[in-house]
XYZ file of C-alpha atoms in Angstrom:
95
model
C 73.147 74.977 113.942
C 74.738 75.250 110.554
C 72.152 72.436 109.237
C 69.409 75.319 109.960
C 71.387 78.466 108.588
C 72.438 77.003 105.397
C 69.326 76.141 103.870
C 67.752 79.479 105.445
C 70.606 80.908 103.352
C 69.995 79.199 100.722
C 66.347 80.183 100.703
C 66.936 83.752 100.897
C 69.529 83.806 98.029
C 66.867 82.158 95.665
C 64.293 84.971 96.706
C 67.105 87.260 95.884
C 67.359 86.515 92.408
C 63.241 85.701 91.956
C 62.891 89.527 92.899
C 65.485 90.845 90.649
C 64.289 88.859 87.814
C 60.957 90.047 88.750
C 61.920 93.761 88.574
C 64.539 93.139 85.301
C 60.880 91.339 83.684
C 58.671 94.240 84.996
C 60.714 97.141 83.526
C 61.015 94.858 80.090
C 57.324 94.383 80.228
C 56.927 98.102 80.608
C 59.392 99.256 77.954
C 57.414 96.883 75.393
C 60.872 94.959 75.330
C 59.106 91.731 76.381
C 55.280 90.612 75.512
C 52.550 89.194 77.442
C 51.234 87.546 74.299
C 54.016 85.066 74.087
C 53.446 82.242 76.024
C 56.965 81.394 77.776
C 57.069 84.952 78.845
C 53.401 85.098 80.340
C 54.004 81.871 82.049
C 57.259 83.295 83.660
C 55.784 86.702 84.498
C 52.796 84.842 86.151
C 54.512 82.584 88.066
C 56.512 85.151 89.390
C 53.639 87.046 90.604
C 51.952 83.821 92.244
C 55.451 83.295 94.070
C 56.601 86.397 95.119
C 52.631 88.278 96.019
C 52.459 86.576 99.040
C 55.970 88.504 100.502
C 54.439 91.667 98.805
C 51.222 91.982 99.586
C 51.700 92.673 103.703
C 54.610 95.315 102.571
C 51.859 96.716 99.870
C 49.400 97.092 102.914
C 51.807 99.030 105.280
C 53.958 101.479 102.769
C 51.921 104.698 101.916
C 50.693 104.992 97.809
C 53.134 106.318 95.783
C 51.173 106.667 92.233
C 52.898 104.389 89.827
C 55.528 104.082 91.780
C 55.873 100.310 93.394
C 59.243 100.042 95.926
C 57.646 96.952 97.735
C 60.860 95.207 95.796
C 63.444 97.302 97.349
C 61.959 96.822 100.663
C 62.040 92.883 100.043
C 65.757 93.614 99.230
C 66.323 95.112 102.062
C 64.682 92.875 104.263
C 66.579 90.031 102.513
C 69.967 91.806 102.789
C 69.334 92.388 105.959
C 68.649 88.770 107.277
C 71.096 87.337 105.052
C 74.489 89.525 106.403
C 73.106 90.478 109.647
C 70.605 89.250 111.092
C 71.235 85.375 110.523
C 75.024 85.520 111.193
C 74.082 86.617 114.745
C 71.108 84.436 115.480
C 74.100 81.787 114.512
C 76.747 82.706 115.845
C 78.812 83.596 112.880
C 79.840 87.188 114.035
């Protein structure tokens, strides 16, 4: 069993830190700290998109419009705090 939790683990720990480097980059972006027009950051900022729309896009569809406001990434940080303490220790046996 631990062959399947530790890369599931593993998995969930590198979405971690792809979110909060999406978030850190999107407030950057925002606060003209960052620019689009140079080319490691646009290549960084879109490949971030490409990797992490497909876990936001069915959370976008469900949560209610907020204006400007976007917390699809504290819902994935939820979700992934949630599997990664709780809900995979269980499934395993780890509790």
């Amino acid at each position: 069993m631990m062959a399947i939790y530790g890369p599931l683990d593993l998995i969930l720990s590198i979405a971690y830190w792809f979110v909060i480097v999406h978030v850190i980059m999107s407030w950057l972006i925002n606060f003209q700290v960052l620019n689009l027009n140079q080319q490691f950051v646009a290549q960084l900022w879109y490949g971030l998109n490409k990797l992490l729309e497909p876990i936001y896009r069915p959370i976008r569809n469900v949560m209610p419009d907020l204006g400007g406001i976007d917390l699809t990434p504290l819902v994935v940080f939820i979700i992934i705090i949630s599997l990664r303490s709780y809900i995979l220790p269980t499934l395993f046996g780890l509790i």
